[in-house]
Structures are given as structure tokens and as C-alpha cells.
Short mmCIF file of C-alpha atoms and ligand atoms in Angstrom, two decimals:
data_model
loop_
_atom_site.label_atom_id
_atom_site.label_comp_id
_atom_site.label_asym_id
_atom_site.label_seq_id
_atom_site.Cartn_x
_atom_site.Cartn_y
_atom_site.Cartn_z
CA MET A 1 -80.90 -68.97 2.03
CA ASN A 2 -80.65 -67.69 -1.53
CA LYS A 3 -84.13 -67.48 -3.12
CA ILE A 4 -84.74 -66.87 -6.82
CA LEU A 5 -88.21 -66.71 -8.34
CA LEU A 6 -88.27 -67.23 -12.11
CA LYS A 7 -91.49 -65.66 -13.46
CA ASN A 8 -93.39 -66.52 -16.65
CA GLY A 9 -90.80 -68.77 -18.26
CA HIS A 10 -91.83 -71.45 -20.75
CA ILE A 11 -90.75 -74.51 -18.77
CA PHE A 12 -89.95 -77.39 -21.10
CA SER A 13 -88.99 -80.72 -19.57
CA PRO A 14 -90.23 -83.71 -21.61
CA GLU A 15 -89.42 -86.27 -18.91
CA ASP A 16 -91.54 -84.33 -16.39
CA GLY A 17 -94.38 -83.73 -18.84
CA ILE A 18 -94.02 -79.94 -18.47
CA ASP A 19 -94.50 -77.73 -21.53
CA GLU A 20 -96.15 -74.51 -20.31
CA ILE A 21 -95.63 -71.06 -18.91
CA LEU A 22 -95.06 -71.33 -15.17
CA ASP A 23 -93.15 -69.79 -12.29
CA LEU A 24 -90.30 -71.64 -10.63
CA LEU A 25 -88.90 -71.01 -7.18
CA ILE A 26 -85.30 -71.88 -6.35
CA VAL A 27 -84.27 -72.07 -2.70
CA GLY A 28 -80.59 -72.69 -2.03
CA GLU A 29 -79.37 -75.13 -4.64
CA LYS A 30 -82.68 -76.85 -5.32
CA ILE A 31 -85.96 -76.39 -7.15
CA GLU A 32 -88.44 -75.70 -4.35
CA LYS A 33 -91.69 -75.16 -6.22
CA ILE A 34 -93.14 -74.99 -9.74
CA GLY A 35 -96.56 -73.40 -10.25
CA LYS A 36 -98.74 -70.54 -11.40
CA ASN A 37 -98.57 -67.00 -9.97
CA LEU A 38 -96.08 -67.83 -7.24
CA LYS A 39 -95.41 -65.01 -4.79
CA VAL A 40 -92.50 -65.33 -2.39
CA GLU A 41 -91.30 -62.89 0.26
CA GLY A 42 -87.66 -61.91 -0.13
CA ALA A 43 -87.01 -63.74 -3.40
CA LYS A 44 -85.04 -62.16 -6.24
CA GLU A 45 -87.53 -62.09 -9.13
CA ILE A 46 -86.46 -62.57 -12.73
CA ASP A 47 -88.96 -62.13 -15.56
CA LEU A 48 -88.50 -64.82 -18.19
CA SER A 49 -91.33 -63.76 -20.54
CA GLY A 50 -90.55 -65.02 -24.03
CA LEU A 51 -87.80 -67.36 -22.79
CA THR A 52 -87.66 -71.15 -22.59
CA VAL A 53 -86.28 -73.06 -19.60
CA PHE A 54 -84.66 -76.47 -20.11
CA PRO A 55 -83.04 -78.82 -17.62
CA GLY A 56 -79.32 -77.94 -17.54
CA PHE A 57 -77.42 -79.76 -20.27
CA ILE A 58 -74.97 -82.49 -19.31
CA ASP A 59 -72.03 -83.24 -21.60
CA LEU A 60 -70.51 -86.68 -21.08
CA HIS A 61 -67.57 -85.96 -23.40
CA ALA A 62 -65.47 -82.79 -23.60
CA HIS A 63 -61.77 -82.06 -23.97
CA LEU A 64 -60.88 -79.17 -21.66
CA ARG A 65 -57.15 -79.57 -22.42
CA GLU A 66 -55.80 -78.72 -18.94
CA PRO A 67 -53.13 -79.64 -17.95
CA GLY A 68 -50.72 -79.38 -20.84
CA TYR A 69 -52.57 -77.74 -23.71
CA GLU A 70 -53.76 -74.52 -22.10
CA TYR A 71 -53.19 -72.64 -25.35
CA LYS A 72 -56.21 -74.51 -26.76
CA GLU A 73 -58.46 -74.43 -23.67
CA ASP A 74 -58.26 -74.61 -19.91
CA ILE A 75 -60.69 -75.39 -17.15
CA GLU A 76 -61.65 -71.74 -16.75
CA SER A 77 -62.29 -71.03 -20.46
CA GLY A 78 -63.91 -74.45 -20.86
CA SER A 79 -66.21 -73.79 -17.89
CA LYS A 80 -67.23 -70.44 -19.39
CA ALA A 81 -67.85 -72.06 -22.78
CA ALA A 82 -69.93 -74.72 -21.03
CA VAL A 83 -72.31 -72.34 -19.27
CA ALA A 84 -72.45 -70.17 -22.42
CA GLY A 85 -73.73 -73.28 -24.19
CA GLY A 86 -76.34 -74.10 -21.54
CA PHE A 87 -74.27 -76.89 -19.97
CA THR A 88 -74.38 -77.19 -16.19
CA THR A 89 -72.29 -80.38 -15.99
CA VAL A 90 -69.36 -81.38 -18.20
CA LEU A 91 -67.22 -84.50 -18.05
CA ALA A 92 -63.56 -83.75 -18.84
CA MET A 93 -61.65 -86.31 -20.88
CA PRO A 94 -58.25 -87.40 -19.49
CA ASN A 95 -56.08 -87.18 -22.64
CA THR A 96 -54.21 -84.18 -21.28
CA SER A 97 -50.45 -83.84 -20.76
CA PRO A 98 -49.80 -85.48 -18.37
CA PRO A 99 -52.92 -87.63 -18.68
CA ILE A 100 -55.39 -87.92 -15.79
CA ASP A 101 -54.37 -91.43 -14.76
CA SER A 102 -53.85 -91.15 -10.98
CA PRO A 103 -55.89 -90.00 -7.96
CA GLU A 104 -53.62 -86.95 -7.54
CA ARG A 105 -54.36 -85.78 -11.07
CA VAL A 106 -58.08 -86.40 -10.63
CA GLU A 107 -57.89 -84.28 -7.50
CA TYR A 108 -56.18 -81.51 -9.48
CA ILE A 109 -59.11 -81.31 -11.94
CA VAL A 110 -61.65 -81.31 -9.10
CA LYS A 111 -59.75 -78.51 -7.35
CA ARG A 112 -59.35 -76.36 -10.48
CA ALA A 113 -63.04 -76.75 -11.33
CA SER A 114 -64.10 -75.65 -7.87
CA GLN A 115 -61.78 -72.61 -8.01
CA VAL A 116 -63.46 -71.55 -11.26
CA GLY A 117 -66.89 -72.31 -9.80
CA LEU A 118 -69.08 -72.14 -12.90
CA ALA A 119 -70.20 -75.48 -14.36
CA ARG A 120 -69.83 -78.78 -12.53
CA ILE A 121 -66.70 -80.30 -14.10
CA TYR A 122 -66.39 -84.03 -13.44
CA PRO A 123 -63.12 -85.79 -14.29
CA ILE A 124 -62.96 -88.93 -16.37
CA GLY A 125 -59.92 -91.01 -15.37
CA ALA A 126 -57.74 -92.85 -17.87
CA ILE A 127 -58.28 -96.60 -18.12
CA THR A 128 -54.59 -97.37 -18.45
CA LYS A 129 -51.43 -95.79 -17.06
CA ASN A 130 -50.20 -93.03 -19.35
CA ARG A 131 -53.05 -94.06 -21.69
CA ALA A 132 -50.60 -96.57 -23.10
CA GLY A 133 -53.11 -99.42 -23.24
CA GLU A 134 -51.02 -101.85 -21.21
CA ASP A 135 -51.27 -101.44 -17.42
CA LEU A 136 -54.56 -100.71 -15.75
CA ALA A 137 -54.59 -97.38 -13.88
CA ASP A 138 -55.87 -97.34 -10.29
CA LEU A 139 -59.56 -97.02 -11.11
CA ARG A 140 -60.77 -97.44 -7.53
CA LEU A 141 -58.64 -94.65 -6.05
CA MET A 142 -59.48 -92.32 -8.93
CA ALA A 143 -63.18 -92.99 -8.33
CA GLU A 144 -62.75 -92.19 -4.64
CA MET A 145 -61.15 -88.89 -5.62
CA GLY A 146 -64.05 -87.93 -7.89
CA ALA A 147 -63.63 -89.62 -11.28
CA VAL A 148 -67.09 -90.54 -12.58
CA ALA A 149 -66.07 -92.74 -15.54
CA PHE A 150 -62.95 -94.07 -17.25
CA SER A 151 -61.69 -93.74 -20.81
CA ASP A 152 -58.54 -93.81 -22.93
CA ASP A 153 -60.42 -91.58 -25.40
CA GLY A 154 -58.35 -90.76 -28.45
CA ASP A 155 -57.23 -94.37 -28.46
CA TRP A 156 -58.98 -97.71 -28.30
CA VAL A 157 -57.73 -100.12 -25.62
CA ARG A 158 -56.43 -102.65 -28.14
CA ASN A 159 -55.42 -105.29 -25.62
CA SER A 160 -58.61 -107.30 -25.00
CA SER A 161 -57.37 -108.67 -21.70
CA VAL A 162 -56.72 -105.16 -20.34
CA MET A 163 -60.19 -104.03 -21.48
CA ARG A 164 -61.72 -107.11 -19.86
CA ARG A 165 -60.10 -106.27 -16.52
CA ALA A 166 -61.14 -102.62 -16.78
CA LEU A 167 -64.78 -103.66 -17.25
CA GLU A 168 -64.46 -106.02 -14.26
CA TYR A 169 -62.75 -103.59 -11.88
CA ALA A 170 -64.76 -100.48 -12.71
CA GLN A 171 -67.95 -102.23 -11.58
CA ASP A 172 -70.72 -99.61 -11.81
CA PHE A 173 -68.51 -96.88 -13.27
CA PRO A 174 -68.86 -96.59 -17.04
CA ILE A 175 -65.91 -97.56 -19.21
CA ILE A 176 -66.13 -95.21 -22.20
CA THR A 177 -64.72 -96.71 -25.36
CA HIS A 178 -63.23 -94.75 -28.24
CA ALA A 179 -64.02 -97.56 -30.66
CA GLU A 180 -61.44 -97.45 -33.42
CA ASP A 181 -59.22 -100.19 -34.74
CA LYS A 182 -56.51 -97.92 -36.14
CA THR A 183 -54.75 -100.81 -37.88
CA LEU A 184 -57.53 -100.59 -40.48
CA SER A 185 -57.18 -96.87 -40.98
CA PRO A 186 -53.61 -95.71 -40.53
CA LYS A 187 -53.39 -92.08 -41.66
CA GLY A 188 -57.10 -92.07 -42.49
CA ILE A 189 -58.74 -88.65 -42.57
CA MET A 190 -62.28 -89.00 -43.89
CA HIS A 191 -64.99 -91.64 -44.28
CA GLU A 192 -63.82 -94.35 -46.69
CA SER A 193 -66.23 -94.27 -49.60
CA PRO A 194 -66.43 -93.59 -53.33
CA LEU A 195 -66.12 -89.91 -52.37
CA SER A 196 -62.81 -90.42 -50.50
CA TYR A 197 -61.39 -92.09 -53.63
CA GLU A 198 -62.76 -89.30 -55.82
CA LEU A 199 -61.18 -86.65 -53.59
CA GLY A 200 -57.95 -88.59 -53.10
CA ILE A 201 -58.21 -88.34 -49.30
CA LYS A 202 -57.24 -91.37 -47.17
CA GLY A 203 -60.29 -93.18 -45.81
CA ILE A 204 -61.40 -94.60 -42.47
CA PRO A 205 -63.84 -97.47 -43.09
CA ARG A 206 -66.93 -97.96 -40.96
CA GLU A 207 -65.47 -101.32 -39.98
CA SER A 208 -62.64 -99.70 -38.01
CA GLU A 209 -65.36 -98.53 -35.59
CA GLU A 210 -67.70 -101.51 -35.88
CA ILE A 211 -65.03 -104.14 -35.15
CA ALA A 212 -64.08 -102.23 -31.99
CA VAL A 213 -67.70 -101.79 -30.86
CA ALA A 214 -68.38 -105.51 -31.43
CA ARG A 215 -65.39 -106.61 -29.36
CA ASP A 216 -66.23 -104.25 -26.52
CA VAL A 217 -69.85 -105.39 -26.46
CA LEU A 218 -68.67 -109.01 -26.25
CA LEU A 219 -66.40 -108.08 -23.34
CA ALA A 220 -69.33 -106.33 -21.63
CA ARG A 221 -71.20 -109.64 -22.00
CA LEU A 222 -68.28 -111.64 -20.63
CA THR A 223 -67.77 -109.39 -17.60
CA GLY A 224 -71.21 -107.94 -16.91
CA GLY A 225 -69.36 -104.59 -17.01
CA ARG A 226 -70.74 -101.15 -17.77
CA LEU A 227 -69.77 -100.05 -21.30
CA HIS A 228 -70.47 -96.68 -22.89
CA VAL A 229 -69.70 -96.21 -26.59
CA ALA A 230 -68.41 -92.72 -27.41
CA HIS A 231 -69.27 -90.80 -30.59
CA VAL A 232 -71.06 -93.48 -32.64
CA SER A 233 -70.72 -92.59 -36.33
CA SER A 234 -71.65 -95.65 -38.33
CA LYS A 235 -74.88 -97.45 -39.12
CA GLY A 236 -73.33 -100.84 -38.39
CA SER A 237 -72.38 -99.80 -34.85
CA ILE A 238 -76.03 -98.98 -34.20
CA SER A 239 -77.07 -102.55 -35.08
CA ILE A 240 -74.46 -103.98 -32.70
CA ILE A 241 -75.56 -101.65 -29.87
CA GLU A 242 -79.18 -102.57 -30.52
CA MET A 243 -78.33 -106.30 -30.20
CA ALA A 244 -76.43 -105.59 -26.98
CA LYS A 245 -79.43 -103.79 -25.50
CA GLU A 246 -81.82 -106.51 -26.59
CA ALA A 247 -79.58 -109.02 -24.84
CA GLY A 248 -79.86 -106.95 -21.63
CA LEU A 249 -76.20 -105.93 -21.52
CA ARG A 250 -75.17 -102.78 -19.65
CA VAL A 251 -74.31 -100.87 -22.81
CA THR A 252 -75.13 -97.23 -23.63
CA ALA A 253 -74.04 -94.92 -26.44
CA GLU A 254 -73.69 -91.28 -27.44
CA VAL A 255 -73.65 -89.34 -30.73
CA THR A 256 -72.10 -85.92 -31.37
CA PRO A 257 -73.88 -82.86 -32.79
CA HIS A 258 -71.54 -82.83 -35.82
CA HIS A 259 -72.31 -86.42 -36.80
CA LEU A 260 -76.02 -85.56 -36.64
CA ILE A 261 -75.63 -82.41 -38.77
CA PHE A 262 -72.86 -82.98 -41.34
CA THR A 263 -71.91 -85.69 -43.83
CA GLU A 264 -68.74 -86.54 -45.76
CA GLU A 265 -69.92 -84.15 -48.51
CA VAL A 266 -68.30 -81.24 -46.60
CA MET A 267 -64.90 -82.81 -47.32
CA ARG A 268 -65.22 -81.54 -50.89
CA THR A 269 -63.95 -78.26 -49.40
CA TYR A 270 -60.73 -79.97 -48.19
CA ASP A 271 -61.17 -77.75 -45.11
CA PRO A 272 -59.52 -79.22 -41.96
CA ILE A 273 -62.29 -77.60 -39.89
CA TYR A 274 -64.32 -80.73 -40.76
CA LYS A 275 -61.52 -83.15 -39.86
CA VAL A 276 -62.93 -85.09 -36.93
CA ASN A 277 -62.47 -88.56 -35.50
CA PRO A 278 -64.54 -90.60 -36.11
CA PRO A 279 -65.07 -88.99 -39.51
CA LEU A 280 -68.30 -87.50 -40.81
CA ARG A 281 -69.93 -90.34 -42.72
CA SER A 282 -72.61 -90.76 -45.38
CA GLU A 283 -76.12 -89.35 -45.44
CA GLU A 284 -77.34 -92.90 -44.80
CA ASP A 285 -75.33 -93.04 -41.57
CA ARG A 286 -76.49 -89.57 -40.51
CA LYS A 287 -80.14 -90.50 -41.00
CA ALA A 288 -79.61 -93.75 -39.09
CA LEU A 289 -78.00 -91.83 -36.18
CA ILE A 290 -81.01 -89.50 -35.94
CA GLU A 291 -83.38 -92.47 -36.02
CA ALA A 292 -81.34 -94.32 -33.35
CA LEU A 293 -81.46 -91.26 -31.10
CA ARG A 294 -85.20 -91.04 -31.55
CA SER A 295 -85.73 -94.74 -30.83
CA GLY A 296 -83.36 -94.72 -27.85
CA ILE A 297 -80.77 -97.16 -29.23
CA ILE A 298 -78.40 -94.22 -28.93
CA ASP A 299 -79.05 -92.78 -25.49
CA CYS A 300 -77.75 -89.25 -25.63
CA ILE A 301 -75.88 -86.45 -27.35
CA ALA A 302 -72.33 -85.71 -26.14
CA THR A 303 -70.29 -82.97 -27.77
CA ASP A 304 -66.72 -84.30 -28.12
CA HIS A 305 -65.80 -80.59 -27.75
CA ALA A 306 -62.22 -80.57 -29.08
CA PRO A 307 -60.67 -77.10 -29.16
CA HIS A 308 -57.60 -76.50 -31.31
CA ALA A 309 -55.64 -73.31 -31.99
CA THR A 310 -56.12 -71.57 -35.33
CA PHE A 311 -52.52 -72.22 -36.42
CA GLU A 312 -53.11 -75.95 -35.93
CA LYS A 313 -56.36 -76.09 -37.87
CA GLU A 314 -54.80 -73.99 -40.65
CA LEU A 315 -52.27 -76.74 -41.40
CA ASP A 316 -53.00 -78.87 -44.45
CA LEU A 317 -55.55 -81.66 -44.21
CA ASN A 318 -52.91 -84.31 -43.46
CA GLN A 319 -51.26 -82.41 -40.63
CA ALA A 320 -54.15 -80.60 -38.95
CA PRO A 321 -55.39 -82.28 -35.76
CA PHE A 322 -58.79 -84.00 -35.48
CA GLY A 323 -61.51 -82.14 -33.62
CA ILE A 324 -64.21 -79.51 -33.66
CA LEU A 325 -65.36 -76.87 -31.16
CA GLU A 326 -68.81 -77.64 -29.76
CA LEU A 327 -69.84 -76.47 -26.28
CA GLU A 328 -71.08 -73.01 -27.27
CA VAL A 329 -72.72 -73.98 -30.57
CA ALA A 330 -73.99 -77.50 -29.83
CA PHE A 331 -77.58 -76.70 -28.87
CA SER A 332 -78.05 -73.73 -31.22
CA SER A 333 -76.71 -75.64 -34.22
CA LEU A 334 -78.85 -78.71 -33.51
CA TYR A 335 -81.89 -76.53 -32.96
CA THR A 336 -81.28 -74.55 -36.15
CA LYS A 337 -80.24 -77.41 -38.44
CA LEU A 338 -82.42 -80.25 -37.16
CA VAL A 339 -85.36 -79.03 -35.06
CA LYS A 340 -86.28 -76.03 -37.22
CA GLU A 341 -85.85 -78.14 -40.37
CA GLY A 342 -88.22 -80.77 -38.97
CA GLU A 343 -85.64 -83.59 -38.78
CA LEU A 344 -85.64 -83.93 -35.00
CA ASP A 345 -88.24 -83.03 -32.38
CA LEU A 346 -87.34 -80.69 -29.54
CA GLU A 347 -88.42 -83.26 -26.91
CA THR A 348 -85.84 -85.79 -28.12
CA LEU A 349 -83.13 -83.15 -28.41
CA VAL A 350 -83.61 -81.72 -24.91
CA ALA A 351 -83.89 -85.14 -23.25
CA ALA A 352 -80.77 -86.34 -25.10
CA MET A 353 -78.79 -83.38 -23.75
CA SER A 354 -80.06 -83.38 -20.17
CA THR A 355 -82.28 -86.13 -18.77
CA LYS A 356 -80.74 -89.08 -20.59
CA PRO A 357 -77.07 -88.44 -19.75
CA ALA A 358 -78.03 -87.93 -16.07
CA GLN A 359 -79.94 -91.21 -16.04
CA ILE A 360 -77.38 -93.39 -17.80
CA PHE A 361 -74.45 -92.14 -15.70
CA GLY A 362 -76.50 -92.14 -12.48
CA PHE A 363 -76.27 -88.42 -11.65
CA ASP A 364 -78.98 -88.23 -9.02
CA GLY A 365 -81.04 -85.05 -8.74
CA MET A 366 -79.99 -83.81 -12.20
CA GLY A 367 -81.47 -83.66 -15.67
CA ARG A 368 -85.06 -82.84 -14.72
CA ILE A 369 -87.17 -79.85 -13.78
CA LYS A 370 -88.80 -81.23 -10.70
CA GLU A 371 -89.34 -80.12 -7.12
CA GLY A 372 -86.48 -81.38 -4.96
CA PHE A 373 -84.10 -81.69 -7.91
CA LEU A 374 -80.99 -79.50 -8.28
CA ALA A 375 -81.68 -76.07 -9.77
CA ASP A 376 -79.55 -76.78 -12.86
CA LEU A 377 -81.28 -74.95 -15.70
CA SER A 378 -80.52 -73.40 -19.07
CA ILE A 379 -82.64 -70.51 -20.29
CA TRP A 380 -82.91 -69.54 -23.98
CA ASN A 381 -84.59 -67.25 -26.42
CA LEU A 382 -85.28 -69.81 -29.14
CA ASN A 383 -86.40 -67.18 -31.65
CA GLU A 384 -83.40 -64.90 -31.32
CA LYS A 385 -80.64 -65.31 -33.89
CA TRP A 386 -77.01 -64.74 -33.03
CA MET A 387 -73.84 -64.57 -35.06
CA VAL A 388 -71.03 -66.96 -34.09
CA ARG A 389 -67.99 -64.68 -33.84
CA LYS A 390 -64.51 -65.40 -32.60
CA ASP A 391 -64.69 -62.57 -30.05
CA SER A 392 -68.08 -63.69 -28.73
CA LEU A 393 -66.88 -67.24 -27.99
CA HIS A 394 -65.64 -67.87 -24.44
CA SER A 395 -63.52 -70.80 -25.50
CA LYS A 396 -59.86 -70.06 -26.26
CA SER A 397 -60.32 -71.69 -29.67
CA SER A 398 -62.73 -71.05 -32.51
CA ASN A 399 -62.50 -74.18 -34.69
CA THR A 400 -66.17 -74.39 -35.61
CA PRO A 401 -67.60 -74.34 -39.15
CA PHE A 402 -70.35 -72.06 -37.81
CA LEU A 403 -67.92 -69.17 -37.37
CA GLY A 404 -69.40 -66.17 -39.17
CA LYS A 405 -72.80 -67.89 -39.47
CA GLU A 406 -76.10 -67.07 -37.81
CA LEU A 407 -77.87 -69.58 -35.59
CA TYR A 408 -81.21 -69.58 -33.83
CA ALA A 409 -81.45 -70.03 -30.04
CA LYS A 410 -79.58 -67.50 -27.94
CA ILE A 411 -78.64 -68.37 -24.38
CA LYS A 412 -79.66 -65.91 -21.67
CA TYR A 413 -79.03 -67.52 -18.30
CA THR A 414 -77.52 -70.71 -17.00
CA ILE A 415 -78.26 -71.70 -13.41
CA VAL A 416 -75.94 -74.17 -11.69
CA GLY A 417 -77.10 -75.42 -8.31
CA GLY A 418 -79.12 -72.24 -7.74
CA LYS A 419 -76.26 -69.96 -8.82
CA LEU A 420 -77.55 -67.62 -11.53
CA ILE A 421 -75.14 -66.89 -14.37
CA ASP A 422 -76.14 -64.06 -16.72
CA VAL A 423 -74.35 -65.24 -19.85
CA SER A 424 -74.13 -61.71 -21.31
CA ASN A 425 -71.92 -60.75 -18.33
CA LEU A 426 -69.55 -63.71 -18.50
ZN1 ZN B 1 -62.81 -90.27 -29.03
#
């Protein structure tokens, strides 16, 4: 069996209480032993002096665009971008063309991901047929074929009765809600605020999210179902999620890197690169999101990686699509902008990107650095700066505001189930 001995790495796994320089032995796909001065016959040794080892990151929310939009991204480029960002597991959203709303289409994603063989790519099935919000898709058969959650992401399931049945039928599988009542924000582009009026850009009020979160939480109460709130952006949503958790409901939530880093102020540039849904909100919201992550009201960070071609993002603000590239810059940007600036501690960040998503979605054997767990690891030089360049990104798209900027934290290796990926050779 394949044996890899990682020597002298700084192992950092908050959940396991490890924050020291140790050796780590991988046998087959699992972590066999963690300790000092390990010596193992026949193991491939890799010296990790100066490098930091985290549990592999798990992204509960990415748009890999295949099938249908392969000019933006596909499962191969998305898998490369994932491991180049330290992600060992990525959940693929079903708003493709055609959408992933049947067991056959779930099977297609599973098959494509295994052909590529880099990160673990888990499909999310659509909640409703054709994502139209009316007829429930066959959740049970999609789950049997490998779907790990269900979502009509991009759209809120407006029909309360359909959402009720989804929460009932999905049982232990999370229903991920894109909480947005679009009737309140038709053609909205940015956070509705004094600034949106000043700039003359159509607004999206916080309430378009909060109304949707409130209804979904009430339906989780009615059904006992498992609800996960995608990309929380507003302070008011946090209060509703906090109440749901205090009431013991099965509700969890995620926040994106961009909502933790940016505010509506960037819209002064009128640059569509910052056009995301939900929109970047006020500094007050951003601070509340960081605090909610720290306190655990928001469980984890998910990227909402949304690649778009340059010609699309170069359209004017009204026509350009919503979305920002994340997988390859998520950790480095959060580390540079929040951890190094003292706004967020590294323990919270790493747990929110690895341990917490594994726990809330029930991915056994993942998200920790522990003997017997899967050898899913991401290995970084936290002190090395790198320039985000179009030709160094593995994604097919480059719609990130960090293009041309330097970030701290350079990835070296990603290990997926004991398979070592040297990111410089990708
Ligand atoms: Zn969404």
C-alpha cells in the first residue's frame, strides 16, 4: 500500500488541538500515525519544513458549470481550481444546462468527477424539476445515485408548499436555500442603501433575503426538516438563524469569503467584477457576519465560486452576470485580508473551511487531522506571497478582483485520500 511520510510540517487542526511541528504518516487513503521523529520503512518522505498542514478544505457551494456552460468552467478545470485552492471536497451546484434534476444527471457528475480524479466532487441535486419551483424532483433516487444535498440555488423555491414537501422528503439530506424574494428586488444589482441611491444603481434590500430566511426557518420548524441557508449576507438573517438554533431546529448556515471581505463601498467603481448575489452589504453587516462566524451562529465558509467569461463580466453593470471566482483565492484572500489584519483568528478560519462543513453535512472521516481519518490535507507556505495572474489560475475564468494583486499564503500540496498533488505541477 502507498505510504507517504510527511516530515516536519506545522500541523494545525484546531478541532484536534494540534498546533505543532510533527510528522504524519499516510498509509493508503488514511492518516495512520501522527508523532515526533517517525521513521517508516519504504515510505516516500516529503520534507515540509516551513509549511503548514491544514485539514483539506470542504466547499459546500461551488458552480462548476458542466454541463452546458463549459466555456466558463468544467469539472476538470473546476477540480484543478479546487485542489489549487486547498479544497479536497467540493459540492457542485445543479444550476447547469440541463440542470441536475434526475438520477441520470447526478450519475453523470459522479462519473465525470471520477474520470478527472482530483478533488472529491459531490453533486447537489435540484429541489424541483428543471429548477422551475413547481414539481418536486426525485430526491430519493438522486440521493441513491450520490447527491449529498438539494438546492435550486440561483432561485428561491417561492412556493411554500413545494418547499415544505422538499424538507419532508429529503429527511436527513440538507435542503440548501438561496434565500431571495426577487419580487422585492427586480433588477436589483447592489445593496439597497443611501449609497445605492447616491450611485443611481438599483438596490436589493436586506429584507429580500430576510423574508426568505424567515419563511424557510418556519418550514423547518413545521417539518422537522434539515435546512441550510446559503450565502448569508445580512445582519437580520443572522438574528433569525440564531433564533432557529436556540429553538433547536435543524438549521445551519454559510457565508462567502467575499461577504466577509468586501462591502458595498466597492460599488463606487461601477465595476461588474463586484456584482454578486446576494450583494455586498454594509460594513455593519460585514462585521456582524464575522462575529456570527466566530460565535458559531454561522457554521462555515462556502465559496459560491461562480466563474464567468471575461466578455460577460465586461458587459455594463446592468447586463453582466452575478458571480465571482473564488476557489483558488478563497483561503489566501481571507488569510491576507482578515487573519493578517487581526479581524479573524486562524483557528476559526480553518475550522470554518474544513471541520465545520464536514460535521454539518455529515461527511464522516473528513475535516480533521486525526489517526484513522481520511488523508485529506492542504499544505501551505503562509509567509509566501503570490501574484494572482490569469495564466496562473487553473479555472477557465478569471473574474476575481484580486487579479493582478499579491496575496499571502501559497499552496504547495493538496492530498486527497492519500493521493499527493504537487500544485506547482498541475
Ligand atoms: Zn445562491
